[in-house]
JSON list of C-alpha atoms in Angstrom, two decimals:
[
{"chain": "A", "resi": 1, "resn": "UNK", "atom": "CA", "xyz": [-10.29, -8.72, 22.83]},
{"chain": "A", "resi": 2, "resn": "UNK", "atom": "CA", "xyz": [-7.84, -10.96, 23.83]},
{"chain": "A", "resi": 3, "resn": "UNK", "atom": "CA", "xyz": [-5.47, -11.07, 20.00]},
{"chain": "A", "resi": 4, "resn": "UNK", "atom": "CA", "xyz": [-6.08, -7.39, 20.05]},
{"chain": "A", "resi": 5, "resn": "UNK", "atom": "CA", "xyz": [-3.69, -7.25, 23.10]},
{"chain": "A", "resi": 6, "resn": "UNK", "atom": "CA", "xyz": [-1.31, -9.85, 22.47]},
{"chain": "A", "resi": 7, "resn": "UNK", "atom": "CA", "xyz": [-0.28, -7.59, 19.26]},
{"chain": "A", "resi": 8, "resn": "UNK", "atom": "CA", "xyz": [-0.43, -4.25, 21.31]},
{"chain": "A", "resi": 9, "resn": "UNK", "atom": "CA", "xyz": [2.03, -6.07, 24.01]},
{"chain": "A", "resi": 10, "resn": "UNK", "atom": "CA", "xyz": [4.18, -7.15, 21.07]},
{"chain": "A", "resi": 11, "resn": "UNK", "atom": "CA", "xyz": [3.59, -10.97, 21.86]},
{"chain": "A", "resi": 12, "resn": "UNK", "atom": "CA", "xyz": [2.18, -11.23, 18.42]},
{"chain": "A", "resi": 13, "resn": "UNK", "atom": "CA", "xyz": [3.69, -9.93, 14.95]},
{"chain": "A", "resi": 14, "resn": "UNK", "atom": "CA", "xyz": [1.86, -8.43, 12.63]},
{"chain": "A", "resi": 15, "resn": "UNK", "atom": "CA", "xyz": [1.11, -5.88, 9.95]},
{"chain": "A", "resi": 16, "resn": "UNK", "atom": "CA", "xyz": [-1.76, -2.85, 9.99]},
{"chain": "A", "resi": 17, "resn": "UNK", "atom": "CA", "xyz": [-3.68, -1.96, 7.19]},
{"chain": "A", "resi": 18, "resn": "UNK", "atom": "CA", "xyz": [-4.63, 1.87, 6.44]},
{"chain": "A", "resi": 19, "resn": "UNK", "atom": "CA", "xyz": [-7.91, 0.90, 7.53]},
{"chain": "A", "resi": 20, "resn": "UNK", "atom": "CA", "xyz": [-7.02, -0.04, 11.07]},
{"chain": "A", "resi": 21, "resn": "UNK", "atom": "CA", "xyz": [-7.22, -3.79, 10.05]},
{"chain": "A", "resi": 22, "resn": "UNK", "atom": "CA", "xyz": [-4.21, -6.28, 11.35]},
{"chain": "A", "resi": 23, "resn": "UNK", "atom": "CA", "xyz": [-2.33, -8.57, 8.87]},
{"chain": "A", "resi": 24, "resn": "UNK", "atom": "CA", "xyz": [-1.15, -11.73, 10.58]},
{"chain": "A", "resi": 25, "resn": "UNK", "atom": "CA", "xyz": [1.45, -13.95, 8.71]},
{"chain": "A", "resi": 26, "resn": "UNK", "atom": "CA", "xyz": [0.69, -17.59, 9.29]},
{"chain": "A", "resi": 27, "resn": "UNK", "atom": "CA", "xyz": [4.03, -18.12, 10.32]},
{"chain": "A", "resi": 28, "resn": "UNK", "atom": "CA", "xyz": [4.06, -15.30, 12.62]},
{"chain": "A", "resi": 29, "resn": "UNK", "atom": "CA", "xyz": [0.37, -16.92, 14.02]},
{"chain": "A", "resi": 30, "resn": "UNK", "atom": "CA", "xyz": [1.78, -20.74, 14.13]},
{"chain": "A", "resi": 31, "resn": "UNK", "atom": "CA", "xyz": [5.46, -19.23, 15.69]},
{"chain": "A", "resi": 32, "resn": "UNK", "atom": "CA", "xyz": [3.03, -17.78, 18.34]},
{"chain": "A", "resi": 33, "resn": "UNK", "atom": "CA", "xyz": [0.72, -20.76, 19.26]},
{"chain": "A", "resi": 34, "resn": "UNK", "atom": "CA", "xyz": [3.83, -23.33, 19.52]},
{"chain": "A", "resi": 35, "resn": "UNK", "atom": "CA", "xyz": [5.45, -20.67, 21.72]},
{"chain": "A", "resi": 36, "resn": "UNK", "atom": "CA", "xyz": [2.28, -20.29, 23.65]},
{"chain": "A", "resi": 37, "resn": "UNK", "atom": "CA", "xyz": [1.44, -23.78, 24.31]},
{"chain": "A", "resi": 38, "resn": "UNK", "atom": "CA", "xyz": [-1.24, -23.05, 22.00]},
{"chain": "A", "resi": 39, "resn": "UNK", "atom": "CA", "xyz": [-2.70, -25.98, 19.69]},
{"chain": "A", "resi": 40, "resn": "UNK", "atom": "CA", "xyz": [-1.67, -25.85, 16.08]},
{"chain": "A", "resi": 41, "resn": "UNK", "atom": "CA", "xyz": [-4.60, -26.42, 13.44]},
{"chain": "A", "resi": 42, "resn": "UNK", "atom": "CA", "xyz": [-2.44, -28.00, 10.86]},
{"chain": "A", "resi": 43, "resn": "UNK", "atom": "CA", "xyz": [-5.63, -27.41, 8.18]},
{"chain": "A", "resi": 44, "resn": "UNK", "atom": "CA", "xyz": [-5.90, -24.03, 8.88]},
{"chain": "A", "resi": 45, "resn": "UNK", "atom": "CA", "xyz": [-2.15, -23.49, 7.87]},
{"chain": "A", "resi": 46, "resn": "UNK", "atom": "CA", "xyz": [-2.59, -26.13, 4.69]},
{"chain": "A", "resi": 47, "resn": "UNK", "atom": "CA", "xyz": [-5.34, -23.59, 3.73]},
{"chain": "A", "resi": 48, "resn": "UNK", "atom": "CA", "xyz": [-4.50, -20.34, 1.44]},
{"chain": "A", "resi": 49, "resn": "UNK", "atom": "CA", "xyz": [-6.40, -17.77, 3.81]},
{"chain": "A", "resi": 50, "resn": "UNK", "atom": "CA", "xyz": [-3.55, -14.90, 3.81]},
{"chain": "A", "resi": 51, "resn": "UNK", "atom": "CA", "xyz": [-4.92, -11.83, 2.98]},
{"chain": "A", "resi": 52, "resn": "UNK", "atom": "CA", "xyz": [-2.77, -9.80, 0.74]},
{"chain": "A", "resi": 53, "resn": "UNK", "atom": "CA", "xyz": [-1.56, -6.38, 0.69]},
{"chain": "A", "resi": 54, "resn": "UNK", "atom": "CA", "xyz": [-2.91, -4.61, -2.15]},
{"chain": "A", "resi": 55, "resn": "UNK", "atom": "CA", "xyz": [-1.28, -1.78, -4.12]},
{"chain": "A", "resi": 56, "resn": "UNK", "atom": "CA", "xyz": [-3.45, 0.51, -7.05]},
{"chain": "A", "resi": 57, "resn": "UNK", "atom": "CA", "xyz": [-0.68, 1.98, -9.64]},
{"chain": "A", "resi": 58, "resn": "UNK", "atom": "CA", "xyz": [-1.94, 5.02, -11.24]},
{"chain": "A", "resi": 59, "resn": "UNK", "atom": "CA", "xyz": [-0.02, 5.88, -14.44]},
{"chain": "A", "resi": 60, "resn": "UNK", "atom": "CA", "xyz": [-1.05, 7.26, -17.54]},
{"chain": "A", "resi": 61, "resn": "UNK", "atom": "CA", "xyz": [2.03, 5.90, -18.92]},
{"chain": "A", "resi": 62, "resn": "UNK", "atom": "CA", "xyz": [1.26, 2.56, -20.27]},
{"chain": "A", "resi": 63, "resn": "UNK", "atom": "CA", "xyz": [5.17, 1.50, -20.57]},
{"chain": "A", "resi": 64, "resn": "UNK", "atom": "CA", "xyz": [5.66, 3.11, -17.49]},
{"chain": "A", "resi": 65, "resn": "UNK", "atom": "CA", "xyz": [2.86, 1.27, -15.85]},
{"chain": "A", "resi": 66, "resn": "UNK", "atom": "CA", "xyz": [3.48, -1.90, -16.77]},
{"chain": "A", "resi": 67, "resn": "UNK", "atom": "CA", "xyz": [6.95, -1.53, -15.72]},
{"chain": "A", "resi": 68, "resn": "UNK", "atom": "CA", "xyz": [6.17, -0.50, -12.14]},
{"chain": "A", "resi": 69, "resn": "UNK", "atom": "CA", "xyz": [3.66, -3.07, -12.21]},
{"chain": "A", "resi": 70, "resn": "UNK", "atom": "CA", "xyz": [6.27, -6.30, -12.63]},
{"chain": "A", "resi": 71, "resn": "UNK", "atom": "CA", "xyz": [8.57, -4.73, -10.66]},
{"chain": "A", "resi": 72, "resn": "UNK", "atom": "CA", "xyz": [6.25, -4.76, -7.85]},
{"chain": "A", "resi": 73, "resn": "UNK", "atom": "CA", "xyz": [5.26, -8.04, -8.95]},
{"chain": "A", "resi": 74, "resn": "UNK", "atom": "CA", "xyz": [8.40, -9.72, -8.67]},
{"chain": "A", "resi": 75, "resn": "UNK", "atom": "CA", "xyz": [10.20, -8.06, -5.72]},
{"chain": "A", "resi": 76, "resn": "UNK", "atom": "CA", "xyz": [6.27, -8.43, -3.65]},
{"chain": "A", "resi": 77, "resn": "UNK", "atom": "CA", "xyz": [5.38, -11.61, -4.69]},
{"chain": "A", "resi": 78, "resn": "UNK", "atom": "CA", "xyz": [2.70, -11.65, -1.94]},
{"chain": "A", "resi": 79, "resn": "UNK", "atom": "CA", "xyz": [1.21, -8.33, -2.49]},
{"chain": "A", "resi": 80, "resn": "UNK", "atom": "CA", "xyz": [-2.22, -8.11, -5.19]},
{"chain": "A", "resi": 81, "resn": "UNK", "atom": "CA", "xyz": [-1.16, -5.58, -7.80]},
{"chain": "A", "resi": 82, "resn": "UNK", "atom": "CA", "xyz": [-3.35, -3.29, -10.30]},
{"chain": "A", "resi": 83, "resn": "UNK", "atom": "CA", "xyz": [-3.26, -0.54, -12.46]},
{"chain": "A", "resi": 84, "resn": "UNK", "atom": "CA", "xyz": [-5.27, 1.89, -14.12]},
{"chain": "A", "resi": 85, "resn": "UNK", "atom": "CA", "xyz": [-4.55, 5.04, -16.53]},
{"chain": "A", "resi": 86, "resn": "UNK", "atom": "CA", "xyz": [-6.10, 8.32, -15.60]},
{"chain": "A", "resi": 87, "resn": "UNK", "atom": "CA", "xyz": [-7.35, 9.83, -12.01]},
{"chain": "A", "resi": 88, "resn": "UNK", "atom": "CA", "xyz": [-10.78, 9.34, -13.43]},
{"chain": "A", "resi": 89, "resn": "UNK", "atom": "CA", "xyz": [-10.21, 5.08, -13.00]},
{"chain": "A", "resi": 90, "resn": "UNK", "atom": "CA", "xyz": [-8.29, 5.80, -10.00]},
{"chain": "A", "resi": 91, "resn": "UNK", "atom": "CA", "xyz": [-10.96, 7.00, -8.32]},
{"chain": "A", "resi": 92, "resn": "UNK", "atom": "CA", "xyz": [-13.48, 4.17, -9.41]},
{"chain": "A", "resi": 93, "resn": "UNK", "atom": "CA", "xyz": [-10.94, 2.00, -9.02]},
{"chain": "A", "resi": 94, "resn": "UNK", "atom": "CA", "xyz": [-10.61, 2.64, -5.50]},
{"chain": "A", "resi": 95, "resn": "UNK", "atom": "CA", "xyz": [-13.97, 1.56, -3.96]},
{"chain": "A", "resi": 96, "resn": "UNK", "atom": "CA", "xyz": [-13.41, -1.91, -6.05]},
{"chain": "A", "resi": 97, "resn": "UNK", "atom": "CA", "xyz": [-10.29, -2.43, -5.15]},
{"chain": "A", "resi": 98, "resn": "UNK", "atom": "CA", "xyz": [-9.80, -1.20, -1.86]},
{"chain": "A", "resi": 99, "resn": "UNK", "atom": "CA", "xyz": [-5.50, -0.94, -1.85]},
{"chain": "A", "resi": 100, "resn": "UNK", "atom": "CA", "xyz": [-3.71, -0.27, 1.13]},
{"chain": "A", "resi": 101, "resn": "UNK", "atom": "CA", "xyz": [-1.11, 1.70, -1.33]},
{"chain": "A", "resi": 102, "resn": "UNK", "atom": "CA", "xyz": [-1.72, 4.16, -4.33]},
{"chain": "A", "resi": 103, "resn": "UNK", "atom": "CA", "xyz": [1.61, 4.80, -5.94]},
{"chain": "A", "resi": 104, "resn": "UNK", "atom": "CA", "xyz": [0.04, 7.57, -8.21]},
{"chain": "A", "resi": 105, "resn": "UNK", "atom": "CA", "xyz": [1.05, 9.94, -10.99]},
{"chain": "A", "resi": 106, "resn": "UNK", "atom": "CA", "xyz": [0.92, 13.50, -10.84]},
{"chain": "A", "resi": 107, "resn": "UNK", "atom": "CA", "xyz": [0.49, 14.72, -14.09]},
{"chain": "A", "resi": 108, "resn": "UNK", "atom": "CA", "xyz": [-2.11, 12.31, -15.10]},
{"chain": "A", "resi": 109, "resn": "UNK", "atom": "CA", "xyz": [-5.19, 13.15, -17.88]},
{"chain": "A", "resi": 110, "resn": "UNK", "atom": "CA", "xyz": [-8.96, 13.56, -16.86]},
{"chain": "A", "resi": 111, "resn": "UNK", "atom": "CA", "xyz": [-8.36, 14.32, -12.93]},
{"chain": "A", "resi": 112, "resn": "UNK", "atom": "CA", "xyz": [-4.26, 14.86, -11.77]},
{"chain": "A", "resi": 113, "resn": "UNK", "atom": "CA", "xyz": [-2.84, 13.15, -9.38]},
{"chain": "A", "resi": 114, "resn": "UNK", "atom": "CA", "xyz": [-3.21, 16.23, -6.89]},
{"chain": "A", "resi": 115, "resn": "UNK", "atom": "CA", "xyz": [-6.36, 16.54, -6.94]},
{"chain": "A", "resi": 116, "resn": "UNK", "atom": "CA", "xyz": [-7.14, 12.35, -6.27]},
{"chain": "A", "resi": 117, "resn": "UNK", "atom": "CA", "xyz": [-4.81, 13.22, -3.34]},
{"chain": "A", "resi": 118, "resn": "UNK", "atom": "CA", "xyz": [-6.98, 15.50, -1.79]},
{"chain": "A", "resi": 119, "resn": "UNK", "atom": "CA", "xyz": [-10.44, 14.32, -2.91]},
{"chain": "A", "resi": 120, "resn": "UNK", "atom": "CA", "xyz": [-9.05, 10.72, -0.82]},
{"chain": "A", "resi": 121, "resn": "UNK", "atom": "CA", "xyz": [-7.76, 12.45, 2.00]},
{"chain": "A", "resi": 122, "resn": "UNK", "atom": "CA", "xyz": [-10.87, 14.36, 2.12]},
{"chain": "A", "resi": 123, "resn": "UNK", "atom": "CA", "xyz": [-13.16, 11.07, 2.37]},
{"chain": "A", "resi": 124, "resn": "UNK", "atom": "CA", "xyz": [-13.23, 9.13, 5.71]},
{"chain": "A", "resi": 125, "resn": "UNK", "atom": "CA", "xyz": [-13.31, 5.72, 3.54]},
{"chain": "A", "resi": 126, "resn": "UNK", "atom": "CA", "xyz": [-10.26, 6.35, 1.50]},
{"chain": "A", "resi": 127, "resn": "UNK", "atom": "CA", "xyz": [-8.53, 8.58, 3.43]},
{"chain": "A", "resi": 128, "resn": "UNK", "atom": "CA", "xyz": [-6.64, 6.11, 5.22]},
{"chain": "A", "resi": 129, "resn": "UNK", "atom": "CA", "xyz": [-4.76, 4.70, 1.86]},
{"chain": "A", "resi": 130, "resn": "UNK", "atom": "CA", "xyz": [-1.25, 5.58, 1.38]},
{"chain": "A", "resi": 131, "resn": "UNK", "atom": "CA", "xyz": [0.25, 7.61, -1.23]},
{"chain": "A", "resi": 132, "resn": "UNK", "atom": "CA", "xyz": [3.42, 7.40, -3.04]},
{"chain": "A", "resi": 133, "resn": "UNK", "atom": "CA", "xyz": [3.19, 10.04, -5.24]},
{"chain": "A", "resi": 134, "resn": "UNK", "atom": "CA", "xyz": [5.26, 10.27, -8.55]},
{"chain": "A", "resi": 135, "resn": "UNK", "atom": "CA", "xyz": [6.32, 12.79, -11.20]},
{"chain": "A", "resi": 136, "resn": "UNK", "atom": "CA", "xyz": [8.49, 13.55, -13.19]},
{"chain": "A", "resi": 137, "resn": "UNK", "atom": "CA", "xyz": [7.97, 17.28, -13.59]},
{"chain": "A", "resi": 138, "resn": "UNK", "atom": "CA", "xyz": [9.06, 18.51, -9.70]},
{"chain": "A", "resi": 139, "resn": "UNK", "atom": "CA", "xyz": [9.43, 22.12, -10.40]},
{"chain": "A", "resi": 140, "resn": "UNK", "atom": "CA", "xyz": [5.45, 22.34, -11.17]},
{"chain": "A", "resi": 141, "resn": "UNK", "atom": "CA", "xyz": [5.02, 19.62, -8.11]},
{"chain": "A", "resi": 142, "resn": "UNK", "atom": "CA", "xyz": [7.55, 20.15, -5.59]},
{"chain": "A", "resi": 143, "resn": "UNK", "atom": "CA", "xyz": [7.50, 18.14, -2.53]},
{"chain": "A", "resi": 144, "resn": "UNK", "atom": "CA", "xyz": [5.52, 20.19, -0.29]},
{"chain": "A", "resi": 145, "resn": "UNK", "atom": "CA", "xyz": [2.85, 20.84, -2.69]},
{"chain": "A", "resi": 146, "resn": "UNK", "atom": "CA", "xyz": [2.46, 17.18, -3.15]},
{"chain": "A", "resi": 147, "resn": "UNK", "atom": "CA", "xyz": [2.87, 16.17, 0.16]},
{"chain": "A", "resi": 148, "resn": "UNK", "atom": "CA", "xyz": [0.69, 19.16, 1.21]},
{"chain": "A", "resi": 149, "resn": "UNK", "atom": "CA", "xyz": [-2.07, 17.74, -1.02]},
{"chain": "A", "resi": 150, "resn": "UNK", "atom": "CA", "xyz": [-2.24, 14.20, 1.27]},
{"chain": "A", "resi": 151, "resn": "UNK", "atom": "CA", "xyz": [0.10, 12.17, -0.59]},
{"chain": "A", "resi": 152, "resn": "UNK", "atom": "CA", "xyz": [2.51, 10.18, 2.14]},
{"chain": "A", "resi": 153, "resn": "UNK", "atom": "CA", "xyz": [5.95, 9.66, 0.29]},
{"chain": "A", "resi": 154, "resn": "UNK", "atom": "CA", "xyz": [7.22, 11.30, -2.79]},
{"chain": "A", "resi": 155, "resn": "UNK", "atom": "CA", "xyz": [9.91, 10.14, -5.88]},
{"chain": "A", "resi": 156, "resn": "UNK", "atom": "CA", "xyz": [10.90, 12.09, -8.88]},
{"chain": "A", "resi": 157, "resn": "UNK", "atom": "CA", "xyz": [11.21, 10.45, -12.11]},
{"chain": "A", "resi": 158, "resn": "UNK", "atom": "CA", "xyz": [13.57, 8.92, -13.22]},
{"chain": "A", "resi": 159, "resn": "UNK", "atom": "CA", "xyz": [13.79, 6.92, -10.18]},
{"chain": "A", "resi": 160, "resn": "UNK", "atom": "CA", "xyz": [15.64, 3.09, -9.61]},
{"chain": "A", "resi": 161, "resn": "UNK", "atom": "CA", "xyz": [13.65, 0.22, -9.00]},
{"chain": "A", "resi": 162, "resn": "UNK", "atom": "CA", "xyz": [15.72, 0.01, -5.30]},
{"chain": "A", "resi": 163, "resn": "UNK", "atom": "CA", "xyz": [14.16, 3.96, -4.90]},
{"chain": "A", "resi": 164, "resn": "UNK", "atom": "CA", "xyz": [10.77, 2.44, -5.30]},
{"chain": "A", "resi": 165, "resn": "UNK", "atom": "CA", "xyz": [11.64, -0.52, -2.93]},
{"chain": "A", "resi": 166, "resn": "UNK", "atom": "CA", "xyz": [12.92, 1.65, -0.56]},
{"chain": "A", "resi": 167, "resn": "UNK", "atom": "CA", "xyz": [9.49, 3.68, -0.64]},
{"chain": "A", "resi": 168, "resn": "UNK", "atom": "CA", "xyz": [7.47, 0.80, -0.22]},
{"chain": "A", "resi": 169, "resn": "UNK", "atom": "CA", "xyz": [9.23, -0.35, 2.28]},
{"chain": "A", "resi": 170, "resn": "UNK", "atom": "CA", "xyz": [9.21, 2.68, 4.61]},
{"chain": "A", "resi": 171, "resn": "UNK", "atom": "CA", "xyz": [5.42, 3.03, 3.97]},
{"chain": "A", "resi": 172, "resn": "UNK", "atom": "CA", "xyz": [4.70, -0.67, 4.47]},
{"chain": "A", "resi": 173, "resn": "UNK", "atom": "CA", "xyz": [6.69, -0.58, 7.99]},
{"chain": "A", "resi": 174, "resn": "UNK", "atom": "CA", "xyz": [5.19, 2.67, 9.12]},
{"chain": "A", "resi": 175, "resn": "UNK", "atom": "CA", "xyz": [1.68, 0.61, 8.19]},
{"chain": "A", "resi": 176, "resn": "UNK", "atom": "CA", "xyz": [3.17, -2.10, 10.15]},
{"chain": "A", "resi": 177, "resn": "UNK", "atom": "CA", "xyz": [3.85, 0.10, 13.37]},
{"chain": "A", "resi": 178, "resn": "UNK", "atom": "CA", "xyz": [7.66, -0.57, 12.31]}
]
């Protein structure tokens, strides 16, 4: 397919999904027609057809959650945000929502947060989605358990808003190919 290589020779920008699937801006599409002689459909770019990036929050700390949940709001304007409570709704969440990021907790009631790791890691239709875990108990979870237990990134609480940036960030530009 002809797009296909145009973004694997770099001629076209773009981001890629856990899932394998490519995220085009629509200025990074238009910036590549005009440069390619291409013709611009000015409807298509009137249109709001971007699909978003999609992150699933799982926190059993309601505070906490919403917290996280504005904060990713406001500093991703263009990525959908959810959240749910326990592993037990992460896991149904999952197949509804289908995010591209979990930023889960560890210590979490009904199913912990390792265990979601490993039960998505272990499925070939969810074990593409990245995970930022979180706790705030790293002496039971250290690092390598966590990160031994399919979670991608890890942060201790209490972290800074900028430390979860930062997180996203890396994971959304190793998504990206970055």
């Amino acid at each position: 397919m002809q797009v296909h290589r145009w973004i694997k020779d770099g001629k076209l920008k773009c981001y890629r999904y856990p899932g394998g699937r490519y995220k085009i801006s629509k200025a990074n599409f238009r910036e590549f027609l005009v440069s390619n002689d291409i013709p611009v459909i000015e409807e298509f770019f009137a249109a709001g057809t971007d699909i978003k990036l999609r992150i699933l929050i799982g926190e059993d700390d309601l505070d906490f959650a919403k917290i996280l949940h504005q904060n990713l709001q406001e500093n991703y304007p263009d990525f959908e945000v959810e959240a749910v409570n326990d592993g037990y709704e992460v896991l149904m969440k999952l197949g509804e929502f289908r995010p591209d990021l979990l930023i889960l907790d560890i210590k979490m009631p009904k199913i912990n947060g390792l265990e979601v790791c490993q039960r998505m890691k272990s499925n070939d239709y969810y074990g593409s989605i990245k995970i930022l875990a979180i706790t705030g108990n790293a002496k039971t979870y250290p690092r390598e358990l966590v990160l031994e237990s399919g979670a991608d990134e890890y942060l201790i609480k209490p972290f800074t808003s900028d430390d979860l940036f930062c997180q996203v960030d890396k994971i959304v530009a190793k998504m990206a190919g970055i």
